[in-house]
Amino acid sequence: QVQLVESGGGLVQAGGSLRLSCAASGRTFSSATMGWFRQAPGKEREFVAAISRNSIITYYADSVKGRFTVSRDNTKNTAYLQMNNLKAEDTAVYYCATDIGSISRRLDDYDYWGQGTQVTVSS
């Protein structure tokens, strides 16, 4: 059974920073792509960032490029999302997910999901 547990969400003022963590268990972490997605109230879940197994390849949504950084530590079975210069429109529940295949932006390619962590940015 694969388990993903996100942490690090909270309330922050616009322009501030947060770092989300995603602790994984139940799958060889280093063999899986890790992705971050978010869902704002009344909106569909959307792609934010992804990182390949060996950290060589990263993908970002245009809306977060230059502000967010995805990383991972395979020795700790943990993925991270560093979020800087946060904006009100970044307010959402953030989810991490794992994909045994190649790095992808598609929700359907990810087979296990965490429970989500709330990020609220006040303007």
PDB file of C-alpha atoms in Angstrom:
ATOM      1  CA  GLN A   1       0.000   0.000   0.000  1.00  0.00           C
ATOM      2  CA  VAL A   2       1.471   3.314  -1.108  1.00  0.00           C
ATOM      3  CA  GLN A   3       0.984   6.216   1.257  1.00  0.00           C
ATOM      4  CA  LEU A   4       1.727   9.864   0.619  1.00  0.00           C
ATOM      5  CA  VAL A   5       1.480  12.431   3.381  1.00  0.00           C
ATOM      6  CA  GLU A   6       1.731  16.141   2.635  1.00  0.00           C
ATOM      7  CA  SER A   7       2.674  18.755   5.190  1.00  0.00           C
ATOM      8  CA  GLY A   8       3.763  22.370   5.332  1.00  0.00           C
ATOM      9  CA  GLY A   9       0.625  24.141   4.244  1.00  0.00           C
ATOM     10  CA  GLY A  10      -0.786  27.156   6.056  1.00  0.00           C
ATOM     11  CA  LEU A  11      -1.752  30.789   5.900  1.00  0.00           C
ATOM     12  CA  VAL A  12       0.736  33.246   4.443  1.00  0.00           C
ATOM     13  CA  GLN A  13       0.629  36.812   3.196  1.00  0.00           C
ATOM     14  CA  ALA A  14       1.059  37.595  -0.466  1.00  0.00           C
ATOM     15  CA  GLY A  15       4.739  37.697  -1.326  1.00  0.00           C
ATOM     16  CA  GLY A  16       5.592  35.151   1.338  1.00  0.00           C
ATOM     17  CA  SER A  17       6.947  31.624   1.071  1.00  0.00           C
ATOM     18  CA  LEU A  18       6.024  28.112   2.108  1.00  0.00           C
ATOM     19  CA  ARG A  19       7.679  24.743   1.618  1.00  0.00           C
ATOM     20  CA  LEU A  20       5.480  21.720   1.215  1.00  0.00           C
ATOM     21  CA  SER A  21       6.749  18.223   1.925  1.00  0.00           C
ATOM     22  CA  CYS A  22       5.439  14.886   0.720  1.00  0.00           C
ATOM     23  CA  ALA A  23       6.576  11.817   2.641  1.00  0.00           C
ATOM     24  CA  ALA A  24       6.157   8.553   0.734  1.00  0.00           C
ATOM     25  CA  SER A  25       6.038   4.936   1.833  1.00  0.00           C
ATOM     26  CA  GLY A  26       5.073   1.601   0.330  1.00  0.00           C
ATOM     27  CA  ARG A  27       6.806   2.034  -3.023  1.00  0.00           C
ATOM     28  CA  THR A  28      10.441   2.318  -3.936  1.00  0.00           C
ATOM     29  CA  PHE A  29      10.501   6.097  -3.899  1.00  0.00           C
ATOM     30  CA  SER A  30      13.451   6.450  -6.228  1.00  0.00           C
ATOM     31  CA  SER A  31      11.624   4.514  -8.964  1.00  0.00           C
ATOM     32  CA  ALA A  32       8.676   6.890  -9.204  1.00  0.00           C
ATOM     33  CA  THR A  33       7.999  10.283 -10.689  1.00  0.00           C
ATOM     34  CA  MET A  34       6.570  12.727  -8.154  1.00  0.00           C
ATOM     35  CA  GLY A  35       4.023  15.363  -9.022  1.00  0.00           C
ATOM     36  CA  TRP A  36       2.338  18.284  -7.303  1.00  0.00           C
ATOM     37  CA  PHE A  37      -1.181  19.380  -8.135  1.00  0.00           C
ATOM     38  CA  ARG A  38      -3.628  21.855  -6.630  1.00  0.00           C
ATOM     39  CA  GLN A  39      -7.341  22.403  -6.479  1.00  0.00           C
ATOM     40  CA  ALA A  40      -8.969  25.719  -5.680  1.00  0.00           C
ATOM     41  CA  PRO A  41     -12.598  25.955  -4.574  1.00  0.00           C
ATOM     42  CA  GLY A  42     -14.939  25.464  -7.502  1.00  0.00           C
ATOM     43  CA  LYS A  43     -12.115  24.597  -9.875  1.00  0.00           C
ATOM     44  CA  GLU A  44     -10.677  21.413 -11.298  1.00  0.00           C
ATOM     45  CA  ARG A  45      -7.491  19.931  -9.981  1.00  0.00           C
ATOM     46  CA  GLU A  46      -4.547  21.251 -11.964  1.00  0.00           C
ATOM     47  CA  PHE A  47      -0.933  20.399 -12.504  1.00  0.00           C
ATOM     48  CA  VAL A  48       1.678  22.445 -10.646  1.00  0.00           C
ATOM     49  CA  ALA A  49       5.045  20.696 -10.920  1.00  0.00           C
ATOM     50  CA  ALA A  50       6.688  17.317 -11.396  1.00  0.00           C
ATOM     51  CA  ILE A  51      10.136  15.826 -10.940  1.00  0.00           C
ATOM     52  CA  SER A  52      11.673  12.746 -12.501  1.00  0.00           C
ATOM     53  CA  ARG A  53      13.069   9.821 -10.541  1.00  0.00           C
ATOM     54  CA  ASN A  54      16.631  11.113 -10.615  1.00  0.00           C
ATOM     55  CA  SER A  55      15.727  14.835 -10.343  1.00  0.00           C
ATOM     56  CA  ILE A  56      17.201  15.568 -13.759  1.00  0.00           C
ATOM     57  CA  ILE A  57      13.921  16.596 -15.355  1.00  0.00           C
ATOM     58  CA  THR A  58      11.384  18.998 -13.869  1.00  0.00           C
ATOM     59  CA  TYR A  59       8.146  20.368 -15.262  1.00  0.00           C
ATOM     60  CA  TYR A  60       6.238  23.434 -14.094  1.00  0.00           C
ATOM     61  CA  ALA A  61       2.916  25.012 -14.876  1.00  0.00           C
ATOM     62  CA  ASP A  62       3.360  28.397 -16.513  1.00  0.00           C
ATOM     63  CA  SER A  63       1.566  30.055 -13.612  1.00  0.00           C
ATOM     64  CA  VAL A  64       4.238  29.003 -11.111  1.00  0.00           C
ATOM     65  CA  LYS A  65       7.375  28.973 -13.228  1.00  0.00           C
ATOM     66  CA  GLY A  66      10.088  31.083 -11.645  1.00  0.00           C
ATOM     67  CA  ARG A  67       8.342  31.122  -8.260  1.00  0.00           C
ATOM     68  CA  PHE A  68       8.028  27.435  -7.319  1.00  0.00           C
ATOM     69  CA  THR A  69      10.765  24.818  -7.170  1.00  0.00           C
ATOM     70  CA  VAL A  70      10.181  21.079  -6.990  1.00  0.00           C
ATOM     71  CA  SER A  71      12.832  18.807  -5.507  1.00  0.00           C
ATOM     72  CA  ARG A  72      13.214  15.422  -3.894  1.00  0.00           C
ATOM     73  CA  ASP A  73      15.476  13.563  -1.514  1.00  0.00           C
ATOM     74  CA  ASN A  74      15.473   9.878  -2.383  1.00  0.00           C
ATOM     75  CA  THR A  75      17.360   9.045   0.811  1.00  0.00           C
ATOM     76  CA  LYS A  76      14.439  10.450   2.821  1.00  0.00           C
ATOM     77  CA  ASN A  77      11.618   9.266   0.523  1.00  0.00           C
ATOM     78  CA  THR A  78      10.396  12.844   0.442  1.00  0.00           C
ATOM     79  CA  ALA A  79       9.475  15.333  -2.245  1.00  0.00           C
ATOM     80  CA  TYR A  80       9.298  19.081  -1.738  1.00  0.00           C
ATOM     81  CA  LEU A  81       7.633  22.083  -3.273  1.00  0.00           C
ATOM     82  CA  GLN A  82       9.259  25.390  -2.394  1.00  0.00           C
ATOM     83  CA  MET A  83       6.812  28.186  -3.091  1.00  0.00           C
ATOM     84  CA  ASN A  84       8.070  31.761  -3.169  1.00  0.00           C
ATOM     85  CA  ASN A  85       6.408  35.065  -3.963  1.00  0.00           C
ATOM     86  CA  LEU A  86       3.015  33.550  -3.280  1.00  0.00           C
ATOM     87  CA  LYS A  87      -0.056  35.177  -4.731  1.00  0.00           C
ATOM     88  CA  ALA A  88      -3.713  35.084  -3.731  1.00  0.00           C
ATOM     89  CA  GLU A  89      -4.431  32.940  -6.786  1.00  0.00           C
ATOM     90  CA  ASP A  90      -2.124  30.238  -5.391  1.00  0.00           C
ATOM     91  CA  THR A  91      -4.703  29.558  -2.677  1.00  0.00           C
ATOM     92  CA  ALA A  92      -5.728  25.911  -3.001  1.00  0.00           C
ATOM     93  CA  VAL A  93      -5.428  22.453  -1.557  1.00  0.00           C
ATOM     94  CA  TYR A  94      -2.090  21.056  -2.717  1.00  0.00           C
ATOM     95  CA  TYR A  95      -1.679  17.360  -3.434  1.00  0.00           C
ATOM     96  CA  CYS A  96       1.352  15.248  -4.135  1.00  0.00           C
ATOM     97  CA  ALA A  97       1.083  12.168  -6.300  1.00  0.00           C
ATOM     98  CA  THR A  98       3.285   9.371  -7.546  1.00  0.00           C
ATOM     99  CA  ASP A  99       3.595   7.902 -11.008  1.00  0.00           C
ATOM    100  CA  ILE A 100       5.549   4.732 -11.771  1.00  0.00           C
ATOM    101  CA  GLY A 101       5.917   5.855 -15.395  1.00  0.00           C
ATOM    102  CA  SER A 102       7.775   8.714 -17.018  1.00  0.00           C
ATOM    103  CA  ILE A 103       7.433  12.276 -15.802  1.00  0.00           C
ATOM    104  CA  SER A 104       4.054  13.714 -16.760  1.00  0.00           C
ATOM    105  CA  ARG A 105       1.743  16.698 -16.371  1.00  0.00           C
ATOM    106  CA  ARG A 106      -1.391  14.569 -16.708  1.00  0.00           C
ATOM    107  CA  LEU A 107      -3.468  13.808 -13.627  1.00  0.00           C
ATOM    108  CA  ASP A 108      -4.529  10.457 -15.049  1.00  0.00           C
ATOM    109  CA  ASP A 109      -0.937   9.235 -15.163  1.00  0.00           C
ATOM    110  CA  TYR A 110      -0.605   9.395 -11.382  1.00  0.00           C
ATOM    111  CA  ASP A 111      -1.863   6.400  -9.456  1.00  0.00           C
ATOM    112  CA  TYR A 112      -1.450   7.311  -5.797  1.00  0.00           C
ATOM    113  CA  TRP A 113      -2.373  10.588  -4.128  1.00  0.00           C
ATOM    114  CA  GLY A 114      -1.927  12.208  -0.772  1.00  0.00           C
ATOM    115  CA  GLN A 115      -4.756  13.706   1.253  1.00  0.00           C
ATOM    116  CA  GLY A 116      -3.775  17.283   0.463  1.00  0.00           C
ATOM    117  CA  THR A 117      -2.620  20.277   2.455  1.00  0.00           C
ATOM    118  CA  GLN A 118      -4.314  23.674   2.455  1.00  0.00           C
ATOM    119  CA  VAL A 119      -2.396  26.735   1.313  1.00  0.00           C
ATOM    120  CA  THR A 120      -4.089  30.083   1.840  1.00  0.00           C
ATOM    121  CA  VAL A 121      -2.512  33.305   0.615  1.00  0.00           C
ATOM    122  CA  SER A 122      -3.970  36.530   1.928  1.00  0.00           C
ATOM    123  CA  SER A 123      -3.729  39.621  -0.218  1.00  0.00           C
TER     124      SER A 123
END
